[in-house]
Amino acid sequence: MKLPLLPILLLVLLAGVPLLSPPDYFMHLLITALLTAVMGTGWAMMGRFGLVSFGHGAFLGASAYTMALLWNELGITPWLGIPVGVLVAVLLGVLLGYPCFRLRVVGHYFALVTLAAGEIVRILVTALREHTGGSLGMTPNQAPPGGGFLAMQFDKAGFWWVALGAWGLALLAWWLLDRSMTSKALAAIAEDEDAAASVGIQVTREKLKITVISVAFAALAGALMAQYRMYLNPESLSGLGISLQIVFSAIAGGMYAPFGPSIGAVITIGLEEALRFGFGTEFTGGAPLVYGVLLVLFMLFLPRGIAGLLERRPQARKPAAPAVQLAE
Amino acid sequence: MSAAMKQSAGATLELSNIHAGYGDFQALFGVSLRVEPGEAVGVVGPNGAGKTTLLRVISGLLRPRAGTLRFGGQDLLQVPAHALPALGIAHVPENRRLFPHLTVEENLKVGAFSKASRAHFEQRRDHVYSLFPRMQQRRHQLAGTMSGGEQQMCAIGRALMSGPKILLLDEPSAGLAPLVVQQVFALVKRIREEGLTVLIVEQNVAQVLRVVDRAYVLETGRVAAEGRAAELAADPAIRRSYLGGH
Amino acid sequence: MDLLDPFFLEALVNGILLGGVFALPALGLNLVFGVVDVVWLCYAELVMVGMYAAWFLYTQAGWPLWAAFAVCLPLVSLLGLLLHLLVVKPLLNQPPINQVLATGGVLFVLQGAATLAFRTDFRSLGVDMPPMEVGDVFVSGTKLAAFCAALLGAAVLWAFLKFTYVGVAIRAIARDREVMPLMGVDPQRIYLIASAVGGALAGLAACLLVVQLDVHPFVGLSFGPITFMICVMGGLGNMLGGFLAAFLMGLIISVGGFWGNTEYSYVIAFLFFILTIFARPRGLFAR
């Protein structure tokens, strides 16, 4: 398999960004956008095959809190904590996904089951306030002087490279998936689950595979985001709100194109900042308001997202093309 | 003839050069057909000939690609499907399509939904019960729990609730035991004796030719033959194809 | 343990009262889903708007409570109509997920608008009725009144669906959409009516919730998810199933809170929901 040259060149170029020593604020936005892109890309891996999850927030939270608690309570470095956290999230995903897929929980029912899972994690995080700080949130302990690297507490440039690595991995995974049998099987399943099963596709297994990959990237991004911000709270790492935001950024960018969710992440973060500036702290509701209006407008007029605009004509011609098929 | 069923007769149904289909598939190629007031007309033909499509076009569920469709001089293509029952067109669809989770009487109530029908609900319901006494016994039973024959009666009853001038019947005998088929056709006969115009689509050619005045033979979306029922029943080609005769 | 323990009995009673409160939005959501085949993800936010309306008219504009409630109901009903006309109707031929996400967008819009208008402060109506003592059990008068109003609302809805032409057509269309024009029924009109009734139920729920809960822009998140789960448990579109599931959930949460604390009782309720779906993927009461 020959890797496409252009994206690799792009990655190398992006890796050089900190060398231009841009302002901190700019770096902050870039890192946040990049990590959001990883979440969205992870979500879209499932979403584009009709596995619409409203609970991806649960996976961000599961890994981020695992990582932070391991560090704060046992002193285990996030270098180890993040893989463990991702594993915990993946286990959660399998625990939820396996029965769902096995028992043919699809469509609305699947979306609402994942929604419930997201809420469970949010409430658990809130309820375990002795450890997690509840809804006030928690802060990972500061690393001792000189121990920053070991504790994964570095400056913005360091996080930029880590985030870039995660993003590159997510795109690589997408690229590999597109060339695998799994994606063909999943496309068939999304089209008609019974027909797919009847030609020998192992529906449960294929769905589980994509769930594991999707959850792993969301979880990785969640933990990195928490570590970067040095702050965790249930609202931003679990529950319906953040889950819908992930979905929004993926859809706005376009979930069918590999770069779609990343475009969406840039838009989402850019929008958030623009609205924060535009409305100031006086009008805290302005951002979600505009955000929601855009989501509705996207669904009405651009269901395939920004990336849908860039698709070749014959596809772009179909305005009624589904954002995704919800297999019933 | 019962007062409940009586409608101002005198509306001719007229299809001319109808082309219709679904997506890339064309089911009807220039079908023309005419039903005079008080007539009973059959449309027969093999599976897939376009019989059901024809009825769907008449009742507005499917818009034709070309052709004209008139009822009593009115252009039906200008009328939305849900306004057709009020004009006197009632369609008993293929497979009956009762609401299985509603009671018999509730099914009749849905049939009388249009504003003009509501005032006549009790009168028409009682008439339907007089036609199908079994329905009255089962009025509070869920429609889905009845036998196939009873469901067919209920579906016809539901169509009668709108006080139609013309009744479109799609395969009323489908899936029913021979004895029950006899009963259903006896009822169709009775309904038309009350003066109702009937257009009936059937695969059961022998039975339907005994009930109708005239019939059209539809093959691959085209009218292959038409004529009086007795003539068609005697036609050697028809006998060979549809009546198992020689 | 002693089943006649007054505190346990109290938990049972409160569970049933809570179930009554959940029942209304569950009925409304199921009605809309059954008829229009679209999940209103912003349903709880419609209720939130109604709560603000009642709060504003009563405490800020100084209206009598009954008048505030009388305006709240049609207002949210109108909101349901607008939601259908502006967002759902243009998407009717699109895949379900597009529709759900669009109503998810409305969720953000309503939360944002409420934040802009009223900030994030918790607003309380400040009405309370004296508790009533039945045997050893104390019952909140407010909750009891809300429960009775919820039951009354459900009964009116039932009568509407059972005895009116439109009501019977609504039950029919939930099962067979395509055949409805043959009955002289314009499905678009029924969608509008169902959306208005669904909105009205949200409005009624708002009146009953605003006397028990403080209003804030995110209050919908506190009962929205559980409402969706109740609907799914009862079987999407199955009104009776949703109604019964509401009481089941109310009991689980209330009794769970008696043994543990309220937060864990919600966790138990959600877990129970997930397990239910695994056991009966089409809802507890699916045929």
XYZ file of N, CA, C and O in Angstrom, chain B residues 7-173:
668
model
N -76.246 7.786 -3.479
C -75.477 8.993 -3.783
C -76.003 9.477 -5.117
O -76.496 8.706 -5.911
N -75.882 10.740 -5.360
C -76.284 11.203 -6.674
C -75.412 10.470 -7.690
O -74.210 10.659 -7.746
N -76.027 9.566 -8.433
C -75.281 8.807 -9.421
C -74.939 9.731 -10.584
O -75.246 10.905 -10.565
N -74.278 9.207 -11.547
C -74.081 9.991 -12.752
C -72.694 10.542 -12.920
O -72.511 11.560 -13.558
N -71.684 9.905 -12.293
C -70.318 10.344 -12.525
C -69.580 9.259 -13.299
O -69.531 8.115 -12.874
N -69.058 9.644 -14.430
C -68.318 8.695 -15.249
C -66.836 8.800 -14.917
O -66.295 9.897 -14.833
N -66.219 7.632 -14.728
C -64.771 7.620 -14.512
C -64.100 7.387 -15.856
O -64.475 6.472 -16.600
N -63.150 8.232 -16.168
C -62.575 8.206 -17.506
C -61.057 8.329 -17.425
O -60.531 9.350 -16.970
N -60.358 7.278 -17.836
C -58.893 7.346 -17.909
C -58.523 7.344 -19.372
O -59.067 6.552 -20.138
N -57.587 8.218 -19.727
C -57.193 8.180 -21.119
C -55.689 8.302 -21.253
O -55.076 9.228 -20.716
N -55.133 7.299 -21.897
C -53.716 7.271 -22.253
C -52.803 7.479 -21.034
O -51.911 8.310 -21.047
N -53.091 6.716 -19.958
C -52.334 6.878 -18.707
C -50.998 6.138 -18.782
O -50.939 4.947 -19.099
N -49.927 6.889 -18.499
C -48.599 6.286 -18.343
C -48.199 6.479 -16.876
O -48.299 7.588 -16.363
N -47.734 5.402 -16.228
C -47.367 5.555 -14.813
C -46.322 4.516 -14.438
O -46.160 3.494 -15.126
N -45.606 4.777 -13.381
C -44.603 3.829 -12.912
C -43.930 4.314 -11.641
O -44.321 5.332 -11.066
N -42.935 3.543 -11.223
C -42.192 3.857 -10.001
C -40.723 3.971 -10.365
O -40.119 2.992 -10.819
N -40.133 5.130 -10.172
C -38.717 5.294 -10.484
C -38.434 4.945 -11.940
O -39.089 5.466 -12.847
N -37.479 4.041 -12.127
C -37.111 3.670 -13.485
C -38.098 2.684 -14.101
O -38.050 2.395 -15.284
N -38.972 2.156 -13.249
C -39.863 1.101 -13.713
C -41.193 1.681 -14.172
O -41.857 2.399 -13.415
N -41.561 1.405 -15.415
C -42.862 1.868 -15.894
C -43.850 0.720 -15.857
O -43.577 -0.377 -16.350
N -45.005 0.967 -15.248
C -45.977 -0.103 -15.069
C -47.139 0.009 -16.046
O -47.717 -0.998 -16.432
N -47.504 1.217 -16.429
C -48.650 1.401 -17.321
C -48.212 2.172 -18.567
O -47.511 3.181 -18.471
N -48.637 1.662 -19.735
C -48.266 2.298 -21.001
C -49.534 2.697 -21.752
O -50.099 1.892 -22.487
N -49.981 3.887 -21.520
C -51.109 4.391 -22.302
C -52.402 3.632 -22.106
O -53.036 3.215 -23.077
N -52.803 3.474 -20.844
C -54.046 2.750 -20.563
C -55.234 3.716 -20.637
O -55.190 4.804 -20.070
N -56.260 3.311 -21.351
C -57.511 4.080 -21.377
C -58.625 3.181 -20.873
O -58.653 1.992 -21.187
N -59.523 3.762 -20.114
C -60.549 2.938 -19.484
C -61.701 3.845 -19.105
O -61.507 5.033 -18.841
N -62.896 3.271 -19.108
C -64.075 4.089 -18.866
C -65.059 3.289 -18.012
O -65.294 2.111 -18.276
N -65.585 3.908 -16.965
C -66.603 3.235 -16.159
C -67.808 4.156 -16.069
O -67.721 5.268 -15.566
N -68.941 3.680 -16.600
C -70.163 4.487 -16.583
C -70.846 4.353 -15.230
O -70.669 3.346 -14.537
N -71.653 5.348 -14.860
C -72.359 5.264 -13.580
C -73.223 4.003 -13.519
O -73.870 3.649 -14.507
N -73.161 3.340 -12.357
C -73.989 2.161 -12.160
C -73.388 0.887 -12.732
O -73.895 -0.201 -12.504
N -72.303 1.017 -13.453
C -71.679 -0.154 -14.064
C -70.821 -0.899 -13.050
O -70.329 -0.303 -12.092
N -70.603 -2.180 -13.327
C -69.544 -2.901 -12.622
C -68.547 -3.343 -13.674
O -68.919 -3.990 -14.653
N -67.302 -2.917 -13.487
C -66.283 -3.187 -14.495
C -65.138 -3.939 -13.842
O -64.742 -3.615 -12.719
N -64.622 -4.936 -14.536
C -63.497 -5.692 -14.010
C -62.234 -5.372 -14.774
O -62.271 -4.989 -15.947
N -61.108 -5.468 -14.090
C -59.810 -5.400 -14.754
C -59.097 -6.693 -14.387
O -58.848 -6.944 -13.203
N -58.823 -7.513 -15.379
C -58.182 -8.796 -15.095
C -56.844 -8.848 -15.805
O -56.545 -8.016 -16.656
N -56.063 -9.808 -15.418
C -54.754 -9.942 -16.044
C -53.798 -10.617 -15.093
O -54.099 -10.769 -13.906
N -52.646 -11.022 -15.602
C -51.702 -11.761 -14.758
C -51.036 -10.852 -13.726
O -51.167 -9.631 -13.775
N -50.329 -11.477 -12.824
C -49.555 -10.757 -11.826
C -48.580 -9.803 -12.519
O -47.975 -10.161 -13.509
N -48.482 -8.611 -12.022
C -47.507 -7.688 -12.593
C -47.977 -7.010 -13.859
O -47.198 -6.352 -14.539
N -49.252 -7.139 -14.179
C -49.755 -6.512 -15.398
C -49.987 -5.011 -15.203
O -50.155 -4.279 -16.163
N -49.992 -4.589 -13.946
C -50.215 -3.170 -13.672
C -51.589 -2.872 -13.112
O -51.999 -1.714 -13.062
N -52.300 -3.923 -12.660
C -53.671 -3.722 -12.190
C -53.717 -2.843 -10.947
O -54.501 -1.901 -10.857
N -52.833 -3.191 -9.965
C -52.826 -2.417 -8.726
C -52.377 -0.982 -8.995
O -52.950 -0.021 -8.456
N -51.380 -0.841 -9.872
C -50.913 0.497 -10.231
C -52.061 1.332 -10.789
O -52.203 2.516 -10.463
N -52.886 0.694 -11.595
C -54.013 1.401 -12.191
C -54.918 1.979 -11.102
O -55.298 3.157 -11.153
N -55.254 1.167 -10.110
C -56.122 1.654 -9.036
C -55.430 2.747 -8.228
O -56.055 3.714 -7.793
N -54.120 2.577 -8.031
C -53.386 3.592 -7.260
C -53.391 4.932 -7.993
O -53.420 5.984 -7.360
N -53.367 4.865 -9.309
C -53.441 6.110 -10.084
C -54.809 6.750 -9.899
O -54.914 7.960 -9.657
N -55.859 5.924 -9.959
C -57.208 6.489 -9.868
C -57.437 7.138 -8.509
O -58.004 8.219 -8.401
N -56.923 6.481 -7.438
C -57.200 7.043 -6.111
C -56.115 8.029 -5.680
O -56.078 8.440 -4.531
N -55.244 8.402 -6.587
C -54.327 9.505 -6.310
C -53.092 9.125 -5.519
O -52.289 9.997 -5.186
N -52.927 7.833 -5.187
C -51.735 7.447 -4.438
C -50.497 7.536 -5.318
O -49.387 7.686 -4.829
N -50.705 7.413 -6.623
C -49.584 7.500 -7.559
C -49.994 8.464 -8.666
O -51.060 8.334 -9.252
N -49.121 9.446 -8.913
C -49.427 10.405 -9.971
C -48.923 9.868 -11.295
O -47.766 9.452 -11.391
N -49.766 9.844 -12.323
C -49.309 9.346 -13.618
C -48.313 10.318 -14.258
O -48.287 11.495 -13.915
N -47.503 9.770 -15.171
C -46.537 10.641 -15.861
C -47.187 11.354 -17.024
O -46.754 12.413 -17.434
N -48.203 10.724 -17.574
C -48.912 11.359 -18.682
C -50.315 10.792 -18.722
O -50.598 9.753 -18.125
N -51.202 11.482 -19.417
C -52.564 11.003 -19.556
C -53.538 11.864 -18.770
O -53.132 12.766 -18.036
N -54.824 11.583 -18.962
C -55.823 12.348 -18.229
C -56.690 11.402 -17.414
O -56.838 10.223 -17.755
N -57.232 11.937 -16.345
C -58.033 11.159 -15.414
C -59.186 12.044 -14.976
O -58.971 13.086 -14.350
N -60.377 11.637 -15.337
C -61.532 12.473 -15.004
C -62.591 11.644 -14.298
O -62.744 10.458 -14.554
N -63.310 12.306 -13.401
C -64.424 11.653 -12.725
C -65.561 12.653 -12.700
O -65.431 13.730 -12.117
N -66.664 12.298 -13.388
C -67.780 13.212 -13.487
C -67.359 14.534 -14.083
O -67.806 15.594 -13.664
N -66.446 14.477 -15.024
C -66.004 15.688 -15.704
C -64.899 16.439 -14.974
O -64.266 17.316 -15.538
N -64.632 16.085 -13.711
C -63.610 16.809 -12.956
C -62.230 16.184 -13.185
O -62.087 14.965 -13.204
N -61.237 17.045 -13.354
C -59.877 16.564 -13.567
C -59.293 16.125 -12.232
O -58.963 16.943 -11.384
N -59.160 14.811 -12.032
C -58.704 14.303 -10.730
C -57.225 14.602 -10.486
O -56.764 14.583 -9.343
N -56.482 14.847 -11.545
C -55.049 15.090 -11.356
C -54.805 16.445 -10.672
O -53.702 16.715 -10.220
N -55.838 17.267 -10.609
C -55.704 18.549 -9.925
C -56.094 18.456 -8.450
O -56.055 19.448 -7.738
N -56.542 17.262 -8.036
C -57.089 17.106 -6.683
C -56.113 16.271 -5.849
O -55.644 15.233 -6.315
N -55.765 16.713 -4.643
C -54.889 15.880 -3.808
C -55.577 14.577 -3.420
O -56.807 14.527 -3.316
N -54.797 13.533 -3.212
C -55.342 12.204 -2.972
C -56.352 12.199 -1.825
O -57.398 11.560 -1.913
N -56.035 12.931 -0.752
C -56.907 12.837 0.422
C -58.249 13.522 0.216
O -59.148 13.383 1.040
N -58.396 14.274 -0.894
C -59.679 14.914 -1.157
C -60.582 14.027 -2.022
O -61.754 14.344 -2.223
N -60.035 12.915 -2.533
C -60.814 12.087 -3.445
C -61.990 11.371 -2.765
O -63.057 11.274 -3.367
N -61.839 10.850 -1.539
C -63.002 10.200 -0.921
C -64.200 11.137 -0.852
O -65.336 10.704 -1.062
N -63.959 12.416 -0.607
C -65.070 13.353 -0.536
C -65.735 13.535 -1.903
O -66.894 13.929 -1.984
N -65.009 13.242 -2.985
C -65.595 13.339 -4.321
C -66.365 12.083 -4.682
O -66.980 12.008 -5.739
N -66.272 11.068 -3.814
C -67.060 9.855 -4.078
C -66.245 8.688 -4.577
O -66.792 7.752 -5.155
N -64.926 8.740 -4.386
C -64.089 7.621 -4.815
C -63.590 6.888 -3.583
O -62.953 7.496 -2.725
N -63.887 5.609 -3.470
C -63.395 4.827 -2.337
C -62.579 3.658 -2.859
O -62.952 3.015 -3.835
N -61.453 3.412 -2.213
C -60.501 2.430 -2.699
C -60.244 1.409 -1.589
O -59.789 1.779 -0.511
N -60.569 0.152 -1.858
C -60.215 -0.911 -0.915
C -58.874 -1.467 -1.391
O -58.807 -2.152 -2.403
N -57.784 -1.147 -0.681
C -56.466 -1.441 -1.249
C -56.107 -2.917 -1.200
O -56.754 -3.709 -0.517
N -55.081 -3.238 -1.947
C -54.531 -4.585 -1.968
C -54.162 -4.974 -0.531
O -53.664 -4.143 0.239
N -54.380 -6.215 -0.175
C -54.109 -6.721 1.184
C -54.932 -6.014 2.248
O -54.565 -5.998 3.419
N -56.008 -5.367 1.841
C -56.992 -4.784 2.761
C -56.481 -3.603 3.540
O -57.177 -2.618 3.705
N -55.270 -3.706 4.094
C -54.670 -2.595 4.837
C -55.602 -2.056 5.922
O -55.764 -0.861 6.087
N -56.198 -2.957 6.676
C -56.965 -2.517 7.848
C -55.982 -2.004 8.895
O -54.787 -2.257 8.807
N -56.486 -1.298 9.872
C -55.649 -0.901 11.001
C -55.820 -1.982 12.064
O -56.829 -2.003 12.771
N -54.875 -2.891 12.161
C -55.106 -4.110 12.946
C -55.266 -3.832 14.438
O -55.906 -4.608 15.138
N -54.699 -2.716 14.904
C -54.736 -2.443 16.343
C -55.934 -1.586 16.719
O -56.068 -1.174 17.865
N -56.770 -1.262 15.731
C -58.001 -0.537 16.030
C -59.164 -1.525 15.964
O -59.089 -2.540 15.268
N -60.254 -1.188 16.668
C -61.422 -2.080 16.628
C -62.121 -1.922 15.272
O -61.818 -0.996 14.501
N -63.024 -2.840 15.024
C -63.785 -2.797 13.779
C -64.465 -1.432 13.636
O -64.374 -0.772 12.602
N -65.104 -1.004 14.713
C -65.856 0.246 14.614
C -64.918 1.442 14.433
O -65.231 2.389 13.713
N -63.733 1.367 15.051
C -62.766 2.454 14.858
C -62.257 2.490 13.421
O -62.030 3.557 12.849
N -62.100 1.303 12.824
C -61.728 1.268 11.414
C -62.789 1.962 10.565
O -62.460 2.738 9.660
N -64.053 1.687 10.904
C -65.130 2.337 10.158
C -65.074 3.849 10.371
O -65.323 4.636 9.457
N -64.694 4.231 11.574
C -64.644 5.655 11.890
C -63.565 6.357 11.064
O -63.775 7.469 10.574
N -62.420 5.699 10.912
C -61.374 6.286 10.075
C -61.893 6.426 8.648
O -61.616 7.423 7.969
N -62.674 5.433 8.214
C -63.230 5.495 6.865
C -64.166 6.670 6.666
O -64.377 7.139 5.551
N -64.751 7.156 7.755
C -65.686 8.283 7.671
C -65.021 9.581 8.072
O -65.674 10.504 8.549
N -63.696 9.676 7.869
C -62.947 10.815 8.383
C -63.337 12.139 7.728
O -63.385 13.170 8.388
N -63.615 12.103 6.426
C -63.812 13.390 5.738
C -65.025 14.120 6.332
O -65.999 13.506 6.760
N -64.914 15.429 6.335
C -65.913 16.275 7.010
C -67.334 15.916 6.597
O -68.225 15.813 7.430
N -67.522 15.706 5.287
C -68.874 15.453 4.773
C -69.409 14.123 5.286
O -70.619 13.947 5.402
N -68.512 13.176 5.598
C -68.971 11.847 6.009
C -69.366 11.790 7.479
O -70.155 10.952 7.871
N -68.762 12.686 8.272
C -68.943 12.547 9.720
C -70.403 12.640 10.124
O -70.855 11.937 11.019
N -71.152 13.502 9.418
C -72.556 13.696 9.772
C -73.351 12.415 9.520
O -74.384 12.192 10.135
N -72.860 11.590 8.585
C -73.603 10.380 8.229
C -73.069 9.139 8.922
O -73.427 8.033 8.547
N -72.173 9.326 9.898
C -71.463 8.175 10.438
C -72.399 7.066 10.914
O -72.298 5.918 10.487
N -73.344 7.427 11.784
C -74.162 6.369 12.395
C -75.041 5.666 11.370
O -75.159 4.440 11.371
N -75.600 6.468 10.475
C -76.460 5.933 9.432
C -75.679 4.921 8.571
O -76.128 3.805 8.340
N -74.494 5.332 8.129
C -73.718 4.457 7.246
C -73.190 3.242 7.993
O -73.121 2.146 7.446
N -72.795 3.486 9.263
C -72.291 2.353 10.034
C -73.384 1.299 10.162
O -73.146 0.109 9.960
N -74.597 1.743 10.453
C -75.692 0.779 10.607
C -75.960 0.063 9.291
O -76.282 -1.122 9.270
N -75.808 0.795 8.197
C -75.995 0.144 6.902
C -74.924 -0.917 6.672
O -75.218 -2.019 6.202
N -73.676 -0.568 6.997
C -72.593 -1.534 6.843
C -72.868 -2.758 7.704
O -72.700 -3.894 7.265
N -73.364 -2.531 8.923
C -73.666 -3.662 9.806
C -74.800 -4.498 9.229
O -74.838 -5.715 9.413
N -75.724 -3.841 8.521
C -76.812 -4.626 7.934
C -76.289 -5.461 6.767
O -76.759 -6.548 6.509
N -75.287 -4.927 6.064
C -74.673 -5.702 4.985
C -73.835 -6.848 5.541
O -73.786 -7.943 4.990
N -73.099 -6.549 6.610
C -72.206 -7.540 7.209
C -72.563 -7.714 8.681
O -71.916 -7.113 9.539
N -73.560 -8.499 8.983
C -73.978 -8.630 10.397
C -72.818 -9.086 11.288
O -72.750 -8.719 12.455
N -71.900 -9.836 10.710
C -70.756 -10.315 11.492
C -69.946 -9.132 12.048
O -69.384 -9.203 13.124
N -69.903 -8.048 11.277
C -69.144 -6.878 11.727
C -69.754 -6.288 12.989
O -69.062 -5.786 13.855
N -71.089 -6.343 13.040
C -71.732 -5.772 14.221
C -71.391 -6.578 15.460
O -71.100 -6.010 16.513
N -71.375 -7.921 15.288
C -70.992 -8.760 16.434
C -69.575 -8.432 16.896
O -69.258 -8.510 18.064
N -68.709 -8.094 15.942
C -67.290 -7.920 16.271
C -66.886 -6.453 16.349
O -65.707 -6.136 16.237
N -67.846 -5.595 16.522
C -67.548 -4.162 16.417
C -66.464 -3.710 17.384
O -65.727 -2.777 17.091
N -66.355 -4.352 18.546
C -65.341 -3.924 19.525
C -64.102 -4.801 19.513
O -63.223 -4.661 20.350
N -64.060 -5.711 18.539
C -62.883 -6.581 18.437
C -61.801 -5.873 17.630
O -62.086 -5.073 16.739
N -60.522 -6.154 17.947
C -59.444 -5.573 17.163
C -59.467 -6.185 15.766
O -59.563 -7.405 15.612
N -59.361 -5.334 14.766
C -59.524 -5.796 13.394
C -58.494 -6.858 13.024
O -58.778 -7.779 12.261
N -57.288 -6.722 13.602
C -56.217 -7.650 13.252
C -56.466 -9.068 13.742
O -55.789 -9.995 13.318
N -57.432 -9.233 14.646
C -57.659 -10.563 15.211
C -58.732 -11.335 14.447
O -59.063 -12.454 14.816
N -59.265 -10.726 13.380
C -60.345 -11.416 12.662
C -59.778 -12.288 11.542
O -58.623 -12.158 11.152
N -60.624 -13.132 11.001
C -60.200 -13.991 9.895
C -60.045 -13.153 8.633
O -60.527 -12.019 8.554
N -59.396 -13.721 7.629
C -59.137 -12.993 6.394
C -60.422 -12.508 5.730
O -60.501 -11.374 5.271
N -61.429 -13.391 5.696
C -62.693 -13.021 5.066
C -63.353 -11.861 5.799
O -63.823 -10.903 5.184
N -63.337 -11.961 7.130
C -63.949 -10.887 7.927
C -63.209 -9.574 7.722
O -63.807 -8.503 7.649
N -61.872 -9.692 7.625
C -61.095 -8.473 7.406
C -61.436 -7.843 6.063
O -61.509 -6.624 5.937
N -61.669 -8.693 5.052
C -62.034 -8.151 3.745
C -63.372 -7.424 3.818
O -63.535 -6.341 3.269
N -64.309 -8.023 4.545
C -65.619 -7.369 4.716
C -65.444 -6.036 5.413
O -66.056 -5.034 5.051
N -64.616 -6.050 6.435
C -64.404 -4.827 7.219
C -63.787 -3.747 6.330
O -64.158 -2.572 6.402
N -62.835 -4.174 5.467
C -62.179 -3.202 4.592
C -63.183 -2.604 3.610
O -63.170 -1.403 3.339
N -64.088 -3.462 3.099
C -65.111 -2.950 2.184
C -66.044 -2.012 2.944
O -66.385 -0.926 2.483
N -66.398 -2.440 4.157
C -67.262 -1.602 4.993
C -66.621 -0.247 5.252
O -67.270 0.798 5.167
N -65.329 -0.259 5.540
C -64.614 0.986 5.811
C -64.681 1.912 4.593
O -64.875 3.122 4.723
N -64.557 1.308 3.395
C -64.617 2.124 2.178
C -66.016 2.699 1.976
O -66.173 3.822 1.505
N -67.041 1.916 2.365
C -68.409 2.392 2.170
C -68.744 3.562 3.086
O -69.677 4.316 2.834
N -67.970 3.721 4.158
C -68.265 4.758 5.151
C -68.152 6.170 4.580
O -68.677 7.114 5.139
N -67.407 6.322 3.474
C -67.282 7.661 2.905
C -68.434 7.950 1.935
O -68.463 8.995 1.297
N -69.380 7.021 1.830
C -70.522 7.210 0.940
C -70.112 7.392 -0.499
O -70.444 8.393 -1.130
N -69.368 6.408 -1.042
C -68.782 6.608 -2.373
C -69.797 6.486 -3.505
O -70.867 5.907 -3.348
N -69.415 7.097 -4.644
C -70.144 6.861 -5.876
C -69.535 5.682 -6.613
O -70.206 4.964 -7.318
N -68.233 5.535 -6.467
C -67.553 4.422 -7.120
C -66.649 3.731 -6.111
O -65.984 4.387 -5.294
N -66.667 2.410 -6.146
C -65.858 1.623 -5.231
C -64.776 0.908 -6.033
O -65.070 0.204 -6.988
N -63.526 1.129 -5.663
C -62.414 0.449 -6.322
C -61.981 -0.705 -5.436
O -61.634 -0.501 -4.280
N -62.021 -1.914 -5.978
C -61.665 -3.093 -5.174
C -60.413 -3.727 -5.756
O -60.383 -4.074 -6.939
N -59.391 -3.880 -4.915
C -58.147 -4.478 -5.397
C -58.014 -5.896 -4.864
O -57.781 -6.090 -3.672
N -58.176 -6.876 -5.724
C -58.016 -8.288 -5.380
C -58.770 -8.672 -4.114
O -58.159 -9.145 -3.152
N -60.075 -8.489 -4.081
C -60.788 -8.820 -2.839
C -60.701 -10.289 -2.474
O -60.912 -10.650 -1.327
N -60.373 -11.153 -3.429
C -60.369 -12.588 -3.128
C -58.994 -13.089 -2.705
O -58.849 -14.252 -2.331
